Amino acid sequence: KYLQSVKESATNQAQITNSAFDISSKLPTTTNPNTQNYINDSVLKTLDKVLSKAQHQNEKTLNEAQKLFDAFLKQHKGFNLYM
């Protein structure tokens, strides 16, 4: 049972990483940190909207979305809040 859980977790992590790469490949690249922060903020807001529209959100869905966003940020050199 434990090994099955580990295998499922590894599969989910691969799917999350692949989804993050897919999202990243469709977004423009920039060297301007303000523009990059804007792009990252827009992706975060879009993910929030998608999650808020989904019915019967549960903790697993929220955790998976957090993992997806974390994987996305790793590819885009982090996220700094700006005002």
Coordinates of N, CA, C and O in Angstrom, one line a residue:
K1 N 0.8 -1.2 0.0 CA 0.0 0.0 0.0 C 0.9 1.3 0.0 O 0.6 2.2 -0.7
Y2 N 1.9 1.2 0.8 CA 2.8 2.4 0.9 C 3.5 2.6 -0.5 O 3.6 3.8 -1.0
L3 N 4.0 1.6 -1.1 CA 4.7 1.7 -2.4 C 3.7 2.2 -3.5 O 4.1 3.0 -4.4
Q4 N 2.5 1.8 -3.4 CA 1.5 2.3 -4.4 C 1.3 3.8 -4.2 O 1.2 4.5 -5.1
S5 N 1.2 4.2 -2.9 CA 1.1 5.6 -2.6 C 2.3 6.4 -3.1 O 2.1 7.5 -3.7
V6 N 3.5 5.9 -3.0 CA 4.7 6.6 -3.5 C 4.7 6.7 -5.0 O 5.0 7.7 -5.5
K7 N 4.2 5.6 -5.6 CA 4.2 5.5 -7.1 C 3.2 6.6 -7.6 O 3.4 7.3 -8.6
E8 N 2.0 6.7 -7.0 CA 1.0 7.6 -7.4 C 1.5 9.0 -7.2 O 1.2 9.9 -8.0
S9 N 2.2 9.3 -6.1 CA 2.7 10.6 -5.8 C 3.7 11.0 -6.8 O 3.8 12.2 -7.3
A10 N 4.6 10.1 -7.2 CA 5.6 10.4 -8.3 C 4.9 10.7 -9.6 O 5.3 11.6 -10.3
T11 N 3.9 9.9 -9.9 CA 3.1 10.2 -11.2 C 2.5 11.6 -11.1 O 2.5 12.3 -12.1
N12 N 1.9 11.9 -10.0 CA 1.2 13.2 -9.9 C 2.3 14.3 -10.0 O 2.0 15.4 -10.6
Q13 N 3.4 14.1 -9.4 CA 4.5 15.2 -9.4 C 5.0 15.4 -10.9 O 5.2 16.5 -11.3
A14 N 5.1 14.3 -11.6 CA 5.5 14.4 -13.0 C 4.4 15.1 -13.8 O 4.7 16.0 -14.7
Q15 N 3.1 14.9 -13.6 CA 2.1 15.6 -14.3 C 2.1 17.1 -13.9 O 1.9 17.9 -14.8
I16 N 2.3 17.4 -12.7 CA 2.4 18.8 -12.2 C 3.5 19.5 -12.9 O 3.4 20.6 -13.5
T17 N 4.7 18.8 -13.0 CA 5.9 19.4 -13.6 C 5.6 19.6 -15.1 O 5.9 20.7 -15.7
N18 N 5.0 18.6 -15.7 CA 4.7 18.8 -17.2 C 3.7 19.9 -17.4 O 3.9 20.7 -18.4
S19 N 2.7 20.0 -16.6 CA 1.7 21.1 -16.7 C 2.4 22.5 -16.5 O 2.1 23.4 -17.3
A20 N 3.3 22.6 -15.6 CA 4.0 23.8 -15.4 C 4.9 24.2 -16.6 O 4.9 25.3 -17.0
F21 N 5.5 23.2 -17.2 CA 6.3 23.4 -18.4 C 5.4 23.9 -19.5 O 5.7 24.8 -20.3
D22 N 4.2 23.3 -19.7 CA 3.3 23.6 -20.7 C 2.9 25.1 -20.6 O 2.8 25.8 -21.5
I23 N 2.5 25.5 -19.4 CA 2.1 26.8 -19.1 C 3.2 27.8 -19.4 O 3.1 28.8 -20.1
S24 N 4.4 27.4 -18.9 CA 5.6 28.3 -19.1 C 5.9 28.5 -20.6 O 6.3 29.6 -21.0
S25 N 5.8 27.4 -21.3 CA 6.1 27.5 -22.8 C 5.2 28.4 -23.5 O 5.6 28.9 -24.6
K26 N 4.0 28.6 -23.0 CA 3.0 29.5 -23.7 C 3.1 30.9 -23.3 O 2.5 31.8 -23.9
L27 N 3.9 31.2 -22.3 CA 4.0 32.6 -21.8 C 5.2 33.3 -22.4 O 6.2 32.7 -22.8
P28 N 5.1 34.6 -22.6 CA 6.3 35.3 -23.1 C 7.4 35.3 -22.1 O 7.2 35.2 -20.9
T29 N 8.6 35.5 -22.6 CA 9.8 35.6 -21.7 C 10.3 37.0 -21.7 O 10.1 37.7 -22.7
T30 N 10.8 37.4 -20.6 CA 11.3 38.8 -20.5 C 12.4 38.8 -19.5 O 12.6 37.9 -18.6
T31 N 13.3 39.8 -19.7 CA 14.4 40.0 -18.7 C 14.0 41.1 -17.7 O 14.7 41.3 -16.7
N32 N 12.9 41.8 -17.9 CA 12.5 42.9 -17.0 C 11.8 42.3 -15.8 O 10.8 41.6 -16.0
P33 N 12.3 42.4 -14.6 CA 11.7 41.8 -13.4 C 10.3 42.3 -13.2 O 9.5 41.5 -12.7
N34 N 10.0 43.5 -13.5 CA 8.6 44.0 -13.3 C 7.6 43.3 -14.2 O 6.5 42.9 -13.8
T35 N 8.0 43.1 -15.4 CA 7.2 42.4 -16.4 C 7.0 41.0 -16.0 O 5.9 40.4 -16.0
Q36 N 8.1 40.3 -15.5 CA 8.0 38.9 -15.1 C 7.1 38.8 -13.8 O 6.3 37.9 -13.7
N37 N 7.2 39.8 -12.9 CA 6.3 39.7 -11.8 C 4.8 39.9 -12.2 O 4.0 39.3 -11.6
Y38 N 4.6 40.7 -13.2 CA 3.2 40.9 -13.7 C 2.7 39.6 -14.3 O 1.6 39.2 -14.0
I39 N 3.5 38.9 -15.1 CA 3.1 37.7 -15.7 C 2.8 36.6 -14.6 O 1.8 36.0 -14.6
N40 N 3.7 36.5 -13.6 CA 3.5 35.6 -12.5 C 2.3 35.9 -11.7 O 1.5 35.0 -11.4
D41 N 2.0 37.2 -11.5 CA 0.8 37.6 -10.7 C -0.4 37.2 -11.5 O -1.4 36.8 -11.0
S42 N -0.4 37.4 -12.8 CA -1.5 37.1 -13.7 C -1.8 35.6 -13.7 O -3.0 35.2 -13.7
V43 N -0.8 34.8 -13.7 CA -1.0 33.4 -13.7 C -1.6 33.0 -12.4 O -2.5 32.2 -12.3
L44 N -1.1 33.5 -11.3 CA -1.6 33.2 -10.0 C -3.1 33.6 -9.9 O -4.0 32.8 -9.4
K45 N -3.5 34.8 -10.4 CA -4.9 35.2 -10.3 C -5.7 34.3 -11.2 O -6.9 34.0 -10.8
T46 N -5.2 33.9 -12.3 CA -6.0 33.0 -13.2 C -6.2 31.7 -12.5 O -7.3 31.1 -12.6
L47 N -5.2 31.1 -11.9 CA -5.4 29.9 -11.2 C -6.4 30.0 -10.1 O -7.2 29.1 -9.8
D48 N -6.3 31.1 -9.4 CA -7.3 31.4 -8.3 C -8.7 31.4 -8.8 O -9.7 30.9 -8.2
K49 N -8.9 32.1 -10.0 CA -10.3 32.2 -10.6 C -10.8 30.8 -11.0 O -11.9 30.4 -10.8
V50 N -9.9 30.0 -11.6 CA -10.3 28.6 -12.0 C -10.7 27.8 -10.8 O -11.7 27.1 -10.8
L51 N -9.9 27.9 -9.8 CA -10.2 27.1 -8.6 C -11.5 27.6 -7.9 O -12.3 26.8 -7.4
S52 N -11.7 28.9 -7.9 CA -12.9 29.4 -7.3 C -14.2 29.0 -8.0 O -15.3 28.9 -7.4
K53 N -14.1 28.8 -9.3 CA -15.2 28.4 -10.1 C -15.5 26.9 -10.0 O -16.6 26.4 -10.3
A54 N -14.5 26.1 -9.7 CA -14.7 24.7 -9.6 C -15.6 24.3 -8.4 O -15.5 24.9 -7.3
Q55 N -16.5 23.4 -8.6 CA -17.4 22.9 -7.6 C -16.7 21.9 -6.7 O -15.8 21.1 -7.2
H56 N -17.0 21.9 -5.5 CA -16.6 20.9 -4.5 C -15.1 20.9 -4.4 O -14.4 19.8 -4.5
Q57 N -14.5 22.1 -4.2 CA -13.1 22.1 -4.0 C -12.7 21.3 -2.7 O -13.4 21.4 -1.7
N58 N -11.6 20.6 -2.8 CA -11.2 20.0 -1.6 C -9.7 20.2 -1.3 O -9.1 20.9 -2.1
E59 N -9.2 19.8 -0.2 CA -7.9 20.1 0.1 C -6.9 19.5 -0.9 O -5.9 20.2 -1.2
K60 N -7.1 18.4 -1.4 CA -6.2 17.8 -2.4 C -6.1 18.7 -3.6 O -5.0 18.9 -4.1
T61 N -7.2 19.2 -4.1 CA -7.2 20.1 -5.3 C -6.4 21.4 -5.0 O -5.6 21.8 -5.8
L62 N -6.6 21.9 -3.8 CA -5.8 23.1 -3.4 C -4.3 22.8 -3.3 O -3.5 23.7 -3.8
N63 N -4.0 21.7 -2.7 CA -2.6 21.3 -2.6 C -1.9 21.1 -4.0 O -0.8 21.5 -4.2
E64 N -2.7 20.5 -4.9 CA -2.1 20.2 -6.2 C -1.9 21.6 -7.0 O -1.0 21.8 -7.7
A65 N -2.9 22.5 -6.8 CA -2.7 23.8 -7.4 C -1.5 24.6 -6.8 O -0.8 25.2 -7.6
Q66 N -1.3 24.4 -5.6 CA -0.1 25.1 -4.9 C 1.1 24.5 -5.5 O 2.1 25.2 -5.8
K67 N 1.2 23.1 -5.7 CA 2.4 22.5 -6.2 C 2.6 23.0 -7.7 O 3.7 23.2 -8.1
L68 N 1.5 23.1 -8.4 CA 1.6 23.6 -9.8 C 2.2 25.0 -9.8 O 3.1 25.3 -10.6
F69 N 1.7 25.9 -9.0 CA 2.2 27.2 -9.0 C 3.6 27.3 -8.5 O 4.5 28.0 -9.1
D70 N 4.0 26.5 -7.5 CA 5.4 26.4 -7.0 C 6.3 25.9 -8.2 O 7.4 26.5 -8.3
A71 N 5.9 24.9 -8.9 CA 6.7 24.4 -10.0 C 6.9 25.5 -11.1 O 7.9 25.7 -11.7
F72 N 5.8 26.3 -11.3 CA 5.8 27.3 -12.3 C 6.8 28.4 -11.9 O 7.6 28.9 -12.7
L73 N 6.7 28.8 -10.6 CA 7.6 29.8 -10.1 C 9.1 29.4 -10.1 O 10.0 30.3 -10.4
K74 N 9.4 28.2 -9.9 CA 10.8 27.7 -10.0 C 11.3 27.9 -11.4 O 12.5 28.2 -11.6
Q75 N 10.4 27.7 -12.4 CA 10.9 27.9 -13.8 C 11.0 29.4 -14.1 O 11.7 29.7 -15.1
H76 N 10.4 30.3 -13.4 CA 10.4 31.7 -13.7 C 11.1 32.5 -12.7 O 10.8 33.7 -12.4
K77 N 12.1 31.9 -12.0 CA 13.0 32.6 -11.1 C 12.2 33.3 -9.9 O 12.6 34.4 -9.5
G78 N 11.2 32.7 -9.4 CA 10.5 33.2 -8.3 C 9.5 34.3 -8.5 O 9.2 34.6 -9.7
F79 N 9.0 34.8 -7.5 CA 7.9 35.8 -7.5 C 8.1 36.8 -6.5 O 8.3 36.5 -5.3
N80 N 8.2 38.1 -6.8 CA 8.4 39.2 -5.9 C 7.1 40.0 -5.9 O 6.7 40.5 -7.0
L81 N 6.6 40.3 -4.8 CA 5.4 41.2 -4.8 C 5.9 42.6 -5.1 O 6.9 43.1 -4.6
Y82 N 5.1 43.3 -5.8 CA 5.4 44.7 -6.1 C 4.2 45.6 -5.9 O 3.0 45.1 -6.0
M83 N 4.4 46.8 -5.6 CA 3.2 47.7 -5.4 C 3.4 48.9 -6.2 O 4.5 49.4 -6.5

